[in-house]
Coordinates of N, CA and C in Angstrom, one line a residue:
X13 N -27.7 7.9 -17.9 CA -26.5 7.3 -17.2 C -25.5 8.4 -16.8
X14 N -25.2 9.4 -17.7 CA -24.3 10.7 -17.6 C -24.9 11.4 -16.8
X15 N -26.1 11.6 -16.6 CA -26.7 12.5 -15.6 C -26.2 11.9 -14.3
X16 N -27.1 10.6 -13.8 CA -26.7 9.4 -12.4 C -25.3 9.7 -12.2
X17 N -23.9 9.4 -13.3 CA -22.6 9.9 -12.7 C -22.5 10.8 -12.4
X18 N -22.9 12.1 -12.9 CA -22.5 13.7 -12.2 C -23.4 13.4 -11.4
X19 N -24.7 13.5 -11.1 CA -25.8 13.4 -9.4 C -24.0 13.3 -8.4
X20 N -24.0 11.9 -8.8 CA -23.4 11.2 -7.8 C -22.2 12.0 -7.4
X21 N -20.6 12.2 -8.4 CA -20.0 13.1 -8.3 C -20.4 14.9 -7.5
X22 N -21.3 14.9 -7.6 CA -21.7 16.4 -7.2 C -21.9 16.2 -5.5
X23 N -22.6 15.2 -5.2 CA -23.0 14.8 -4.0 C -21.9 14.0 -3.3
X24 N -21.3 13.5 -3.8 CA -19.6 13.4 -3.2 C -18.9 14.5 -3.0
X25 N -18.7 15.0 -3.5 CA -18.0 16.8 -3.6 C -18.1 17.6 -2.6
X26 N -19.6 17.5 -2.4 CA -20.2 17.9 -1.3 C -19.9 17.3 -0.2
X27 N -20.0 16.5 -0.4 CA -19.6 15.3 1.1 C -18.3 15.4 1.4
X28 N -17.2 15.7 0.7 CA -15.9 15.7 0.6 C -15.5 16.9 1.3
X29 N -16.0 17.9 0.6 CA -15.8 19.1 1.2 C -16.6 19.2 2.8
X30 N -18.0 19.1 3.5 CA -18.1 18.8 4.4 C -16.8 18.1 5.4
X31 N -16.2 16.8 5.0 CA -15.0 16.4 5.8 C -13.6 17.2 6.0
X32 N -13.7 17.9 5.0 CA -12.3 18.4 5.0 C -13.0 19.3 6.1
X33 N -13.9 20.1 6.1 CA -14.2 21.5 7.0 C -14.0 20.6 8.2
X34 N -14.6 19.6 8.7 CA -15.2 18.9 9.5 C -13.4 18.6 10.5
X35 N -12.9 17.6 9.1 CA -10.7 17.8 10.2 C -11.0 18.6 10.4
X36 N -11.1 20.4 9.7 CA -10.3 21.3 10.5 C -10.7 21.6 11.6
X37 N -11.8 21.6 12.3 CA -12.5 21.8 13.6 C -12.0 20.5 14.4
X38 N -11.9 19.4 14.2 CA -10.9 18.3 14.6 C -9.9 18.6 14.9
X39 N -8.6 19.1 13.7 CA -7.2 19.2 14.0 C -7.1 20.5 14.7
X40 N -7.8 22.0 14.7 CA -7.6 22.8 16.0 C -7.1 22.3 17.4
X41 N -8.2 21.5 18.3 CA -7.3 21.6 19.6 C -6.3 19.9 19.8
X42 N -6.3 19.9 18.4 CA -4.7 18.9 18.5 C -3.7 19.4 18.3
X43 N -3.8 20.8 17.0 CA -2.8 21.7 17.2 C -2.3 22.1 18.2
X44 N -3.3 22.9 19.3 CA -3.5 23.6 20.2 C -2.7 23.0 21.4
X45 N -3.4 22.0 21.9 CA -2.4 20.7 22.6 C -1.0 20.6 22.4
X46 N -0.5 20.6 21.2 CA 0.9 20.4 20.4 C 1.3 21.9 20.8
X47 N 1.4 22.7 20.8 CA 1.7 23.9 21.0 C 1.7 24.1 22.7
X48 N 1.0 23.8 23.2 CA 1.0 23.8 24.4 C 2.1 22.8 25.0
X49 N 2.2 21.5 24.8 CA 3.3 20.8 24.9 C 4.8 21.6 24.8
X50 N 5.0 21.8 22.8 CA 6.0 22.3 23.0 C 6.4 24.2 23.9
X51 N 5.4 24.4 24.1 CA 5.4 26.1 24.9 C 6.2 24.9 26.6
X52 N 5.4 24.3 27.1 CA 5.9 23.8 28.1 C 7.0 23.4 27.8
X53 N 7.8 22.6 26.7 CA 9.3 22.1 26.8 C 10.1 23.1 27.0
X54 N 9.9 24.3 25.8 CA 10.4 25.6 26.1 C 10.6 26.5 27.6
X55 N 9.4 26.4 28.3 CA 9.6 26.8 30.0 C 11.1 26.2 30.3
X56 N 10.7 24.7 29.9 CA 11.9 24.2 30.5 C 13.4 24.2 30.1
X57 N 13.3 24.5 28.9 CA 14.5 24.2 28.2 C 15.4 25.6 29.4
X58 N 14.6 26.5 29.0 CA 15.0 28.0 29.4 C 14.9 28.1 31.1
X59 N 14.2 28.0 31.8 CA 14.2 27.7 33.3 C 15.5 26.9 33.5
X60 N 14.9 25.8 33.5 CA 16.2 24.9 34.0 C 17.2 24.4 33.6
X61 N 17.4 24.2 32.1 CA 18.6 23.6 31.1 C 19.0 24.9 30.6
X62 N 19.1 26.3 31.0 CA 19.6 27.2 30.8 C 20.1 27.5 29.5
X63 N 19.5 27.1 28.6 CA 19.6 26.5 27.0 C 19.3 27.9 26.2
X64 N 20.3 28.1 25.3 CA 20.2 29.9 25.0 C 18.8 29.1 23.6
X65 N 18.0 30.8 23.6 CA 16.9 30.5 22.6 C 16.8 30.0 21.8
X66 N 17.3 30.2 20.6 CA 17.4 29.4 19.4 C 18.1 28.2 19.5
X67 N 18.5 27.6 20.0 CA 19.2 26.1 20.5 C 18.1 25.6 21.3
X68 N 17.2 25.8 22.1 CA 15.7 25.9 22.5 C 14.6 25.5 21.7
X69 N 15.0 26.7 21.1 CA 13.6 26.7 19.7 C 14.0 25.5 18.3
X70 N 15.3 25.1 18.6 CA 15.4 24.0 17.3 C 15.7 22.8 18.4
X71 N 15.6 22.4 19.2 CA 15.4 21.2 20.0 C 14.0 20.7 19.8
X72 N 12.8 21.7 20.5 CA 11.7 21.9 20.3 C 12.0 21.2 19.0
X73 N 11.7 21.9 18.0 CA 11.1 21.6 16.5 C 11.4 20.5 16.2
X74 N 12.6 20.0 16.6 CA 13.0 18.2 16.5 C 12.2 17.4 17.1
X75 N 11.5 18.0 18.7 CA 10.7 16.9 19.1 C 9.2 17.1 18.3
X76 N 8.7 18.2 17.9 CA 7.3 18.2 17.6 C 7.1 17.6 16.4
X77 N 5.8 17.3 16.5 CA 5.3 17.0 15.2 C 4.7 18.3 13.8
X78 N 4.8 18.1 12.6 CA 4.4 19.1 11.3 C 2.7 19.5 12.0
X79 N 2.6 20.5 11.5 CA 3.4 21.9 10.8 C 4.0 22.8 12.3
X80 N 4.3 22.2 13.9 CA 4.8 23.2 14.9 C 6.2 22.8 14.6
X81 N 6.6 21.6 13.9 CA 8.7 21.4 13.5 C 9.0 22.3 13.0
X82 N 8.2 22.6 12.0 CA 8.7 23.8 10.7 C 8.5 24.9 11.5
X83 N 7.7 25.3 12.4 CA 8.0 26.8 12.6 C 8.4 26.7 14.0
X84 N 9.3 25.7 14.6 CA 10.0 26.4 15.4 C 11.5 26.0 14.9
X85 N 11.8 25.4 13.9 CA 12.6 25.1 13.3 C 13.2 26.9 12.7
X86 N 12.4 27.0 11.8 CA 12.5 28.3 11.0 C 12.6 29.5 11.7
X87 N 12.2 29.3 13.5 CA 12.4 30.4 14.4 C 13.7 30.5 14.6
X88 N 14.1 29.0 14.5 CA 15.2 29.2 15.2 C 16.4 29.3 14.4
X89 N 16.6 28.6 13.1 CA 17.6 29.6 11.9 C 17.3 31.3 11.5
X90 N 16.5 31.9 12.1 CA 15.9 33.3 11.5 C 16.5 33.4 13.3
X91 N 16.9 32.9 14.2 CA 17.8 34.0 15.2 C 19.2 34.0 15.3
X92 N 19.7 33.0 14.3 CA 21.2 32.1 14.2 C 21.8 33.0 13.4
X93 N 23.1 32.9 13.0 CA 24.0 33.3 12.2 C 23.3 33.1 10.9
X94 N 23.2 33.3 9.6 CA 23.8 34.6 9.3 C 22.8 36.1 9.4
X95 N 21.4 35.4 9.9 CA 20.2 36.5 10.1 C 20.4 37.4 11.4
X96 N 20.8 36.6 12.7 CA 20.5 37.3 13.7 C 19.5 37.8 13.9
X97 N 18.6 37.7 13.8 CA 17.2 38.4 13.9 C 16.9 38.3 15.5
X98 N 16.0 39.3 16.0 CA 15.5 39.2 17.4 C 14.5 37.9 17.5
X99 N 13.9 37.7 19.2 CA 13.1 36.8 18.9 C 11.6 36.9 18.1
X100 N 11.1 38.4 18.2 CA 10.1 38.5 18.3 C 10.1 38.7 16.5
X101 N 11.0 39.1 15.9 CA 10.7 39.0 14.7 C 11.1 38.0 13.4
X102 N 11.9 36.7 14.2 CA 12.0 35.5 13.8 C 10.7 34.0 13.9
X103 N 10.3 35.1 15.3 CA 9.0 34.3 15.7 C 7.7 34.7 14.5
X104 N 7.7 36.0 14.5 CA 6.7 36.6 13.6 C 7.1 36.3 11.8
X105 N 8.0 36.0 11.4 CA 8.7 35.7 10.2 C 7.9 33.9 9.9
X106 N 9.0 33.3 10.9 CA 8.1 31.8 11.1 C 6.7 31.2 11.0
X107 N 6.0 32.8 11.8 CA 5.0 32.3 11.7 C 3.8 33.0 10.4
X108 N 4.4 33.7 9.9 CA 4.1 34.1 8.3 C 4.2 33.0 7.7
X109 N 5.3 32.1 7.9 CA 5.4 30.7 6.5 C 4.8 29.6 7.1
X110 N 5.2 29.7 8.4 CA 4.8 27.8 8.4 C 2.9 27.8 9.2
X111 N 2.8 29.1 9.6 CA 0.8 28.4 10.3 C 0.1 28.7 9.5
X112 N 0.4 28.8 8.4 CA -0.8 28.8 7.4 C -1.5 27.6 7.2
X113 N -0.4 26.4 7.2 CA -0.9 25.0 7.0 C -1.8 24.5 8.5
X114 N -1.2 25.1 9.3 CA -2.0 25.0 10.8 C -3.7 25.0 11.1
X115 N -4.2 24.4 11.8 CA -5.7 24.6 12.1 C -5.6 25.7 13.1
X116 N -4.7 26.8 13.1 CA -4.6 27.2 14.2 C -5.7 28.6 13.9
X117 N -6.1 29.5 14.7 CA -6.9 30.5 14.0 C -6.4 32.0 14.9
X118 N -6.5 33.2 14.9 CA -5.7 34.4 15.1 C -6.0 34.6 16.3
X119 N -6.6 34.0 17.3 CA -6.2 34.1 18.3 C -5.1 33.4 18.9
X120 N -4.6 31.8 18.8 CA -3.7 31.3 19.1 C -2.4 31.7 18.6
X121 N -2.4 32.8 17.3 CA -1.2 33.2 16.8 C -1.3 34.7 17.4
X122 N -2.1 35.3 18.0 CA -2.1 36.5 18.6 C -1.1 36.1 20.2
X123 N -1.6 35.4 20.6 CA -1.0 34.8 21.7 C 0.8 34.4 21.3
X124 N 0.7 33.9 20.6 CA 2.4 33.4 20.2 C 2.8 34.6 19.9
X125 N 2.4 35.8 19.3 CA 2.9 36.7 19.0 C 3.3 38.0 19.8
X126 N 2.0 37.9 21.1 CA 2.6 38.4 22.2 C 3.4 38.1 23.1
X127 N 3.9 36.7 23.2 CA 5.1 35.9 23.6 C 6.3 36.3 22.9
X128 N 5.9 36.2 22.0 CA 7.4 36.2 21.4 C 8.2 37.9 21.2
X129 N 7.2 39.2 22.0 CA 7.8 40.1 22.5 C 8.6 40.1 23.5
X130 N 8.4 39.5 24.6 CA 9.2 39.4 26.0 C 10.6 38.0 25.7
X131 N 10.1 37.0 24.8 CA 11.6 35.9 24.5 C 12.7 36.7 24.0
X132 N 13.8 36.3 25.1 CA 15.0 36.8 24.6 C 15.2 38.1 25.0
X133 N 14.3 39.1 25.3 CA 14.4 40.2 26.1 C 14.8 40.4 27.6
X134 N 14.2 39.3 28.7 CA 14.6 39.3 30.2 C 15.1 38.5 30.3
X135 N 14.7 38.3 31.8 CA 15.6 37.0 32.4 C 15.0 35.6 32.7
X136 N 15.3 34.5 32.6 CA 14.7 33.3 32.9 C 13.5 33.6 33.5
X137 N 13.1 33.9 35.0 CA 12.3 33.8 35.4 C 11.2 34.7 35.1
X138 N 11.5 36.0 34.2 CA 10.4 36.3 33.6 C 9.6 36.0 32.5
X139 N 11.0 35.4 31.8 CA 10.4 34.8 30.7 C 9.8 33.8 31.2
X140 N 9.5 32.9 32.1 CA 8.8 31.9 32.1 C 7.3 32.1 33.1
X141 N 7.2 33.5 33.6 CA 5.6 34.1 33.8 C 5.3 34.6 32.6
X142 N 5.9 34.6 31.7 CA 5.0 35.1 29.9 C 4.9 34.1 29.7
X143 N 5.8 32.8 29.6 CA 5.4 31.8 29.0 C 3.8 31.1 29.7
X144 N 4.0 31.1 31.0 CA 2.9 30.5 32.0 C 1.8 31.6 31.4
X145 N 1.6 32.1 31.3 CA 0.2 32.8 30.6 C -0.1 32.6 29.6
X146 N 1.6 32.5 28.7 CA 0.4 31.6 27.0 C 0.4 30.7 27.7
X147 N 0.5 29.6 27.9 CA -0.2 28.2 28.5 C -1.4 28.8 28.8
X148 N -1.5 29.3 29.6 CA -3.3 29.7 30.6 C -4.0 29.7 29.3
X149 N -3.6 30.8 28.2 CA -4.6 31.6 27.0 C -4.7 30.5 26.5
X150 N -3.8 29.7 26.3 CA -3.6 28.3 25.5 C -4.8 27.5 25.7
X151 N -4.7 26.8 27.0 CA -5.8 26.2 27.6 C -7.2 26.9 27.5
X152 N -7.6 27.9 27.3 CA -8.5 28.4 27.6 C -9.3 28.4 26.0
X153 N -8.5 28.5 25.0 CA -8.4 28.0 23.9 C -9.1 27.0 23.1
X154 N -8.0 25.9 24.1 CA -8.5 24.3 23.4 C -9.8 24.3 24.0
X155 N -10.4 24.6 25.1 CA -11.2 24.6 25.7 C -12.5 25.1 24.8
X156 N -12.4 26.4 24.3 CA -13.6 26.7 23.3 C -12.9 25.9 22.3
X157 N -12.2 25.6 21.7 CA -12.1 24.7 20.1 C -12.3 23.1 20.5
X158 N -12.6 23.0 21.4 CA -13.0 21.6 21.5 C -14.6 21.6 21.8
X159 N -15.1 22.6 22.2 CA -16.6 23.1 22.5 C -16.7 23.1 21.2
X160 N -16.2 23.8 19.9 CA -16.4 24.3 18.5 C -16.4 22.9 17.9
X161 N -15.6 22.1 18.2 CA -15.4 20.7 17.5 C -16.8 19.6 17.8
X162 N -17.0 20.1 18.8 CA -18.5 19.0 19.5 C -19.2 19.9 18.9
X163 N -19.6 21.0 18.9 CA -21.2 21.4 17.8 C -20.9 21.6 16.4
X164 N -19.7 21.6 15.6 CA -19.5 21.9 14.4 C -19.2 21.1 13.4
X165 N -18.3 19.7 14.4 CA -17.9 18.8 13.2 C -19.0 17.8 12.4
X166 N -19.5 17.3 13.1 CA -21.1 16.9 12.8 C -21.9 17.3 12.2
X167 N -22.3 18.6 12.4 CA -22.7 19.6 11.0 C -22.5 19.8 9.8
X168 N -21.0 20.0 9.9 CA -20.2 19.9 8.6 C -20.2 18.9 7.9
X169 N -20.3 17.4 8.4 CA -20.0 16.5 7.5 C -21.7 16.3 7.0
X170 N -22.5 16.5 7.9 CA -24.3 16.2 7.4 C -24.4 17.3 6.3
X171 N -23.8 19.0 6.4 CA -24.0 19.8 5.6 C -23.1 20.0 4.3
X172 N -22.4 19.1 4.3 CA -21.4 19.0 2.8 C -22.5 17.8 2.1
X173 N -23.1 16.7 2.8 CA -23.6 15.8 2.2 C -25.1 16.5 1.8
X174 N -25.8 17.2 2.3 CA -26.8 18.3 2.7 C -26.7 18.9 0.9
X175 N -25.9 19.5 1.4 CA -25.4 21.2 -0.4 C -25.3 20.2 -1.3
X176 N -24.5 19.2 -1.7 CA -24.1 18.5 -2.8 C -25.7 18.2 -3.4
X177 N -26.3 17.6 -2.1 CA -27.6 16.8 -2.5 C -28.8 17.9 -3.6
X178 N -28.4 19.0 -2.4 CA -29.5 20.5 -3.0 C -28.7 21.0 -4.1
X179 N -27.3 20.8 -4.6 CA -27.2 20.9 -5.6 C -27.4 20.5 -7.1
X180 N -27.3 18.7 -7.1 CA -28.2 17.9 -7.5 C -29.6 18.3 -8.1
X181 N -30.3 18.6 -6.7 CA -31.9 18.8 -7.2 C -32.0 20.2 -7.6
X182 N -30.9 21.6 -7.7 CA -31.3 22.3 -8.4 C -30.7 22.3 -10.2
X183 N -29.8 21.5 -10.2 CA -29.1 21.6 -11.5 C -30.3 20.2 -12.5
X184 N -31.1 19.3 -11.6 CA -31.8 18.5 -12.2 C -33.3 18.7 -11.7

């Protein structure tokens, strides 16, 4: 009967762990999307509501949903009084603490990171051809993590239920 409960436990475990891998190929281009969203409110805040950055970047984080609130939130007290920090190293600060929790993977933070060299440096209208290109890299993105999500999430959850099983039959 002790054995049948562990079987069982081990092959859940497995199965458990397959789902969690399984969200994160899921939650990527939801992230991705969310990010893309708030990169567009940003175009705008800065184009047209002439809205200085950090007053920008914490409007944003009010409208987004966890974990992009927290890091544009945190962008935007790391450019405020009493830090003053540039953009690009408030951006980079931010995104040390809060995208770890993120599905997001080093290219989508390579992209934010190259952005956040030109924010705060020119003028509206340049800043918003940097912005319009992370959008493009953005898109182009979700596009493979959503290709990644159709051949991998399925896998994941057969292959968590898969290992547990093979682990079972080698410990018994």
């Amino acid at each position: 009967m002790l054995k049948l409960l562990g079987a069982v436990l081990i092959v859940l475990a497995g199965t458990l762990a397959g789902f969690k891998r399984a969200a994160q190929y899921a939650d990527r281009p939801r992230n991705i999307r969310a990010l893309i969203a708030a990169l567009q409110r940003l175009e705008t805040e800065i184009l047209y509501g002439y809205t200085p950055l950090p007053e920008a970047l914490h409007r944003i984080g009010q409208q987004s949903k966890e974990p992009l609130r927290a890091f544009f939130t945190a962008a935007a007290d790391e450019m405020s009084p009493p830090q003053n920090r540039s953009a690009e190293e408030a951006i980079q600060r931010a995104m040390e603490f809060h995208f770890k929790s993120a599905a997001l993977k080093g290219t989508e933070k390579e992209i934010i990171r190259q952005l956040s060299c030109t924010l705060g440096t020119s003028d509206r209208s340049n800043q918003s051809t940097h912005i319009a290109l992370a959008l493009q890299q953005l898109k182009q993105e979700e596009t493979v993590a959503r290709e990644d999500q159709g051949k991998y999430e399925k896998m994941s959850k057969s292959l968590g239920l898969l290992l547990g099983a093979l682990i079972v039959i080698l410990i018994f």
